[in-house]
PDB file of C-alpha atoms in Angstrom:
ATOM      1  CA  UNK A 276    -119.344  19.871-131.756  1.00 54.00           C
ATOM      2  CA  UNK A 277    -119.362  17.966-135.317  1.00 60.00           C
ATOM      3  CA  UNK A 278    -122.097  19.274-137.500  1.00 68.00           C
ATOM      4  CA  UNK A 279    -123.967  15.827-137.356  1.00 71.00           C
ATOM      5  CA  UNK A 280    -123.442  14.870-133.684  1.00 68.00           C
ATOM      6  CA  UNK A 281    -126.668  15.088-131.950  1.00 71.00           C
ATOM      7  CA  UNK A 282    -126.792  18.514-129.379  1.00 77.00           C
ATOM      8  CA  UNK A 283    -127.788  16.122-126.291  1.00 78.00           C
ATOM      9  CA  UNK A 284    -129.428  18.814-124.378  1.00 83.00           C
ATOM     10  CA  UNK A 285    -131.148  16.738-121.777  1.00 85.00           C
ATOM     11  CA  UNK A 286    -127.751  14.919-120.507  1.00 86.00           C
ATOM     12  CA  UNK A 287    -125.642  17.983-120.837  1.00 83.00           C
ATOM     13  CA  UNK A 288    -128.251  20.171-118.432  1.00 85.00           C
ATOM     14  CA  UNK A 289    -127.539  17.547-115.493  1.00 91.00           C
ATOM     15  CA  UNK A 290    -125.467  18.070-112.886  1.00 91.00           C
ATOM     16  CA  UNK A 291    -123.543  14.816-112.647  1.00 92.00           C
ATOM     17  CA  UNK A 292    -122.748  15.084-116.004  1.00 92.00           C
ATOM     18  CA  UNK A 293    -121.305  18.207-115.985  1.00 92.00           C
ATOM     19  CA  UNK A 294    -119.320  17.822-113.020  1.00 93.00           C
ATOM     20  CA  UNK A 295    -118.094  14.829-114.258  1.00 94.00           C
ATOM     21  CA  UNK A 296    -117.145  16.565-117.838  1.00 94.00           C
ATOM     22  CA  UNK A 297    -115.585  19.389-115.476  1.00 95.00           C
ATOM     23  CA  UNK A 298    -113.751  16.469-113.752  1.00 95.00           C
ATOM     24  CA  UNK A 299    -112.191  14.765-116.381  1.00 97.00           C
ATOM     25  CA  UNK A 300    -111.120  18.293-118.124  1.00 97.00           C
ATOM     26  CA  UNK A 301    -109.548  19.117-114.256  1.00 96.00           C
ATOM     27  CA  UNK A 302    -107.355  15.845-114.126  1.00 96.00           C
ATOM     28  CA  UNK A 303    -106.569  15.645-117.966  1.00 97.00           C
ATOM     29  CA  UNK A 304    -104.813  19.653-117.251  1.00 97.00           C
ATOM     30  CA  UNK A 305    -103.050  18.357-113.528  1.00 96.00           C
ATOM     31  CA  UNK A 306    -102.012  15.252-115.480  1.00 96.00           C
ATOM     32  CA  UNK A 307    -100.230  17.191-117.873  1.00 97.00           C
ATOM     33  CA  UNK A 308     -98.940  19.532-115.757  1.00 96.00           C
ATOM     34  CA  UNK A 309     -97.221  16.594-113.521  1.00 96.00           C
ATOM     35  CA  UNK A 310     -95.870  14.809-116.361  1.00 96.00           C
ATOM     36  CA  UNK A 311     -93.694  17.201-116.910  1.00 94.00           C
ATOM     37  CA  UNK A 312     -91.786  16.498-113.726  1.00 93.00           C
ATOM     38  CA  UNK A 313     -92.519  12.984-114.717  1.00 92.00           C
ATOM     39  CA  UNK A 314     -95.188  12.550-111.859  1.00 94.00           C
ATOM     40  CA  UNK A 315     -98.330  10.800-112.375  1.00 94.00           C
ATOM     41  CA  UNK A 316    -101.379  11.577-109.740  1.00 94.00           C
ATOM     42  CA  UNK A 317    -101.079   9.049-107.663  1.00 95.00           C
ATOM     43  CA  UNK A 318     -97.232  10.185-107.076  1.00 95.00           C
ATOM     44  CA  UNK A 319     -98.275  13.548-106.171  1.00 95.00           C
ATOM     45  CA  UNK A 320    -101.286  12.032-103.873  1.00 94.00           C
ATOM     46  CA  UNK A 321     -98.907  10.267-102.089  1.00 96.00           C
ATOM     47  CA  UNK A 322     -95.727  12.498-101.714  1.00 96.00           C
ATOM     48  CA  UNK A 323     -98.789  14.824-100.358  1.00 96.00           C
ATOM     49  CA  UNK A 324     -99.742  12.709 -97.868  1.00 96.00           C
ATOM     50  CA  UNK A 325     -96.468  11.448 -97.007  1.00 96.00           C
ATOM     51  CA  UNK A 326     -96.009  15.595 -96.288  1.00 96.00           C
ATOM     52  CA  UNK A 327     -98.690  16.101 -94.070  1.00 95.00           C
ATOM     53  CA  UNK A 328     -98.104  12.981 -92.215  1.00 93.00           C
ATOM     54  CA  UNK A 329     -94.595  11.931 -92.495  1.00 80.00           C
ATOM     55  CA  UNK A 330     -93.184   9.841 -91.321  1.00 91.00           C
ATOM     56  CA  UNK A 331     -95.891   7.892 -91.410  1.00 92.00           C
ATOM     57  CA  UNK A 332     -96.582   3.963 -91.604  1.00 89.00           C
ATOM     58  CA  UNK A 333     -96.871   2.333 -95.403  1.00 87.00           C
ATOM     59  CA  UNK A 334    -100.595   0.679 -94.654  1.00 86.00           C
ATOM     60  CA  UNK A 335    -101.820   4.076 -92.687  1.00 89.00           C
ATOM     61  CA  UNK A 336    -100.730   5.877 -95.953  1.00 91.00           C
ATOM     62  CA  UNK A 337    -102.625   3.593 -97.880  1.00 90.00           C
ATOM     63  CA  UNK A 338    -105.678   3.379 -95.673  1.00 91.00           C
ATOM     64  CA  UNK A 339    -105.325   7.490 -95.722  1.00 92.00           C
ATOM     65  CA  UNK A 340    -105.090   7.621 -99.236  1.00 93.00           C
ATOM     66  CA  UNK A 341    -106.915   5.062-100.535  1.00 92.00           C
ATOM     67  CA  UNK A 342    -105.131   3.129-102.728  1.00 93.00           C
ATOM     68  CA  UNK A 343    -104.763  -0.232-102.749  1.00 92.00           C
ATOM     69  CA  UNK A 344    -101.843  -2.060-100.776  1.00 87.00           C
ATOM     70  CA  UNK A 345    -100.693  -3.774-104.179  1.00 90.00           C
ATOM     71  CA  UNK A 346    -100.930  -0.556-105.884  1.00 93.00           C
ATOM     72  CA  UNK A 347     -98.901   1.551-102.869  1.00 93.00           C
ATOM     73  CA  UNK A 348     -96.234  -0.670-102.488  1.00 92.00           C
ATOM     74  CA  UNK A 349     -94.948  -0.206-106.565  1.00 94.00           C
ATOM     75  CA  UNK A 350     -96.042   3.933-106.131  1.00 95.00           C
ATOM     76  CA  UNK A 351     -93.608   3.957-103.319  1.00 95.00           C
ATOM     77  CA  UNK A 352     -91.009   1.836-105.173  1.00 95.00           C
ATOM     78  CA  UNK A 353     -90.936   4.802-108.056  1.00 96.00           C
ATOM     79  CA  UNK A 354     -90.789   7.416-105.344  1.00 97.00           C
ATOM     80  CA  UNK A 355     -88.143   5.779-103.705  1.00 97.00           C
ATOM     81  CA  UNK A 356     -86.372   4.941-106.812  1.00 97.00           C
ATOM     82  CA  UNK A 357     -86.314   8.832-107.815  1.00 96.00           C
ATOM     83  CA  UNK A 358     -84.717   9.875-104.231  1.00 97.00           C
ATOM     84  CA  UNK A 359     -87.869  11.236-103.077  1.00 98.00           C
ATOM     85  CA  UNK A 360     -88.967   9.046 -99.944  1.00 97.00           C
ATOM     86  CA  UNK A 361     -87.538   6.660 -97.724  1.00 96.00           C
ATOM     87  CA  UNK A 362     -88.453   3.483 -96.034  1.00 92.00           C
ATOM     88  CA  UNK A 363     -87.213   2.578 -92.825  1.00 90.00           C
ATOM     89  CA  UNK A 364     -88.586   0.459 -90.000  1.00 88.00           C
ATOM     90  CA  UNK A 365     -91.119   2.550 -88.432  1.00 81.00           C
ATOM     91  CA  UNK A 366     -89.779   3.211 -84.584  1.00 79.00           C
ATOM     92  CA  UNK A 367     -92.958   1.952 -82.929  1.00 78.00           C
ATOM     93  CA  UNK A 368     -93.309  -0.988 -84.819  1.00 80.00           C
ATOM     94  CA  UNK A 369     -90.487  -2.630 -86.434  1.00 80.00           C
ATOM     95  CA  UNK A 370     -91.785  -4.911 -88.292  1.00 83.00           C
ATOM     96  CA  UNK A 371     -93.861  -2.142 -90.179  1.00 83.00           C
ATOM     97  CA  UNK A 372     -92.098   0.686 -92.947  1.00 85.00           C
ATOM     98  CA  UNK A 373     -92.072   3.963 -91.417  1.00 92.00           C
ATOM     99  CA  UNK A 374     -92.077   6.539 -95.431  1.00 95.00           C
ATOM    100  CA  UNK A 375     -90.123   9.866 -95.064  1.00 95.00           C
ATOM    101  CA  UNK A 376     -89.974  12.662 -97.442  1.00 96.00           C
ATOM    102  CA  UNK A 377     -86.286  13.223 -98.551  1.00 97.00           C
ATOM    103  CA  UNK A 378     -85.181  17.229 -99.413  1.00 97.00           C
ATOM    104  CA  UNK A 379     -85.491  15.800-102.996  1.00 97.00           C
ATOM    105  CA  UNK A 380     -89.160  14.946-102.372  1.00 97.00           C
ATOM    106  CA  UNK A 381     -89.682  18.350-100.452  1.00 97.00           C
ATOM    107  CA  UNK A 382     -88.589  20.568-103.832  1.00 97.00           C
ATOM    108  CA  UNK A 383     -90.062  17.992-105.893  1.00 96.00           C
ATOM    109  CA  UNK A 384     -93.321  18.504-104.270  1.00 96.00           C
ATOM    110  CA  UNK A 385     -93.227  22.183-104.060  1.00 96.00           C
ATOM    111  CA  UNK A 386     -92.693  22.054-107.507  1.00 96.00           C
ATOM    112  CA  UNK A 387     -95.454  19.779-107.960  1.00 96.00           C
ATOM    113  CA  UNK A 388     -98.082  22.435-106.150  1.00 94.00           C
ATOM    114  CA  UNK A 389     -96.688  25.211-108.643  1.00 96.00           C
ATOM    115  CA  UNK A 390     -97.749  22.968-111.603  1.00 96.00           C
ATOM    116  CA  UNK A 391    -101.078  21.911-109.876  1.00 94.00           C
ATOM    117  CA  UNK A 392    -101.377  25.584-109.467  1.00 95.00           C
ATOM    118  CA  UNK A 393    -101.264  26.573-112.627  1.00 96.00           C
ATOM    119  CA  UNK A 394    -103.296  23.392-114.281  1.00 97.00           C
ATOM    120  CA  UNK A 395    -105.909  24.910-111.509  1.00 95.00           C
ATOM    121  CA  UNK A 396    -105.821  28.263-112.850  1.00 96.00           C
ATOM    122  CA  UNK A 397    -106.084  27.106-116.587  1.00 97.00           C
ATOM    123  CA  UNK A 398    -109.503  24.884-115.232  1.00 97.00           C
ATOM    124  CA  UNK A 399    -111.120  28.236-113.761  1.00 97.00           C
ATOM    125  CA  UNK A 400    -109.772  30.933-116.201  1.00 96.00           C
ATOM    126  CA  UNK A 401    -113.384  31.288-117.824  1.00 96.00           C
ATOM    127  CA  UNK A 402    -114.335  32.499-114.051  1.00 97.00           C
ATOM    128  CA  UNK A 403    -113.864  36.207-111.951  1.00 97.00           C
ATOM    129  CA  UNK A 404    -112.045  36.072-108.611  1.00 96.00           C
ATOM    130  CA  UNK A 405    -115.463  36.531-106.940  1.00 97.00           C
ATOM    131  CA  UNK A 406    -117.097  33.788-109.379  1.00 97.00           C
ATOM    132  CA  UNK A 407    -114.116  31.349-108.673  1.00 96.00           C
ATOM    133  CA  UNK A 408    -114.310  31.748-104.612  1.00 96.00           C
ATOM    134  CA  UNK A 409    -118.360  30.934-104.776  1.00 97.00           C
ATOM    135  CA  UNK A 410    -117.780  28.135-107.401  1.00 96.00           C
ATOM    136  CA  UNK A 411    -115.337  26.482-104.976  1.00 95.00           C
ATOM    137  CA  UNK A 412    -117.528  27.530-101.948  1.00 96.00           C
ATOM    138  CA  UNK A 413    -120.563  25.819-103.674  1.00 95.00           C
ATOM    139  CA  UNK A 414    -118.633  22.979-104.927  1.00 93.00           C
ATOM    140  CA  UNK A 415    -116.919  22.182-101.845  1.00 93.00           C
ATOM    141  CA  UNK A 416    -120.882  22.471-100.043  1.00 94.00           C
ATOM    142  CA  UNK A 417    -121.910  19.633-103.132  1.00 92.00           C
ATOM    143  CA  UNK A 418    -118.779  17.056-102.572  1.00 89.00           C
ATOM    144  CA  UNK A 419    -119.785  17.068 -99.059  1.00 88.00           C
ATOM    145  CA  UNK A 420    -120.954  13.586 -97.998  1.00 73.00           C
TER     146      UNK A 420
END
């Protein structure tokens, strides 16, 4: 902290506001981490997805993952551009894109979790093990809706 900014102490004793400092520290470290495969979050979010539910229908994917149709269709065009999905009419309903991970996309993504990984670890070094599993035990009790 700069010698003249103020200390804030009210603001930084909250909750929200250090969850949300916590937050941004936690995506500025995965960010990094995917750039150097030259992924961006909502790549990895989506070649995640497109893992646990693949093949799986271009609007599902977007209703799963929440991003917006506008926005899905051009993440999917850089995916498919890098040889890491497919599109192909989905077999129940034609008229709908059916997105596939290729084997690229499988080792990309792998390789993606081993970055995440680490970005994770750098986020919780300051914790123990056991300090670490009730952190994530309490946080995952607070981000419940």
């Amino acid at each position: 902290m700069a010698e003249n900014e103020p200390e804030l102490t009210r603001i930084r004793a909250l909750p929200s506001w250090l969850l949300n400092r916590a937050s941004a520290r936690g995506r500025r470290l995965v960010g990094e981490a995917l750039a150097q495969e030259g992924m961006r979050m909502p790549h990895h979010a989506v070649l995640s997805a497109v893992a646990d539910l693949g093949p799986v229908a271009q609007a599902a994917l977007g209703r799963t993952t929440g991003f917006d149709p506008k926005d899905m269709v051009g993440i999917i065009d850089d995916l498919q551009a890098a040889g890491l999905v497919t599109r192909a009419p989905d077999p129940a309903d034609r008229r709908k894109n059916a997105i596939s991970l290729t084997p690229l996309g499988r080792t990309r993504l792998a390789r993606l979790a081993e970055l995440g990984e680490e970005a994770n670890e750098e986020l919780l070094t300051a914790l123990s093990p056991a300090e670490r599993e009730q952190f994530l035990a309490l946080l995952a009790r607070v981000a419940q809706d």
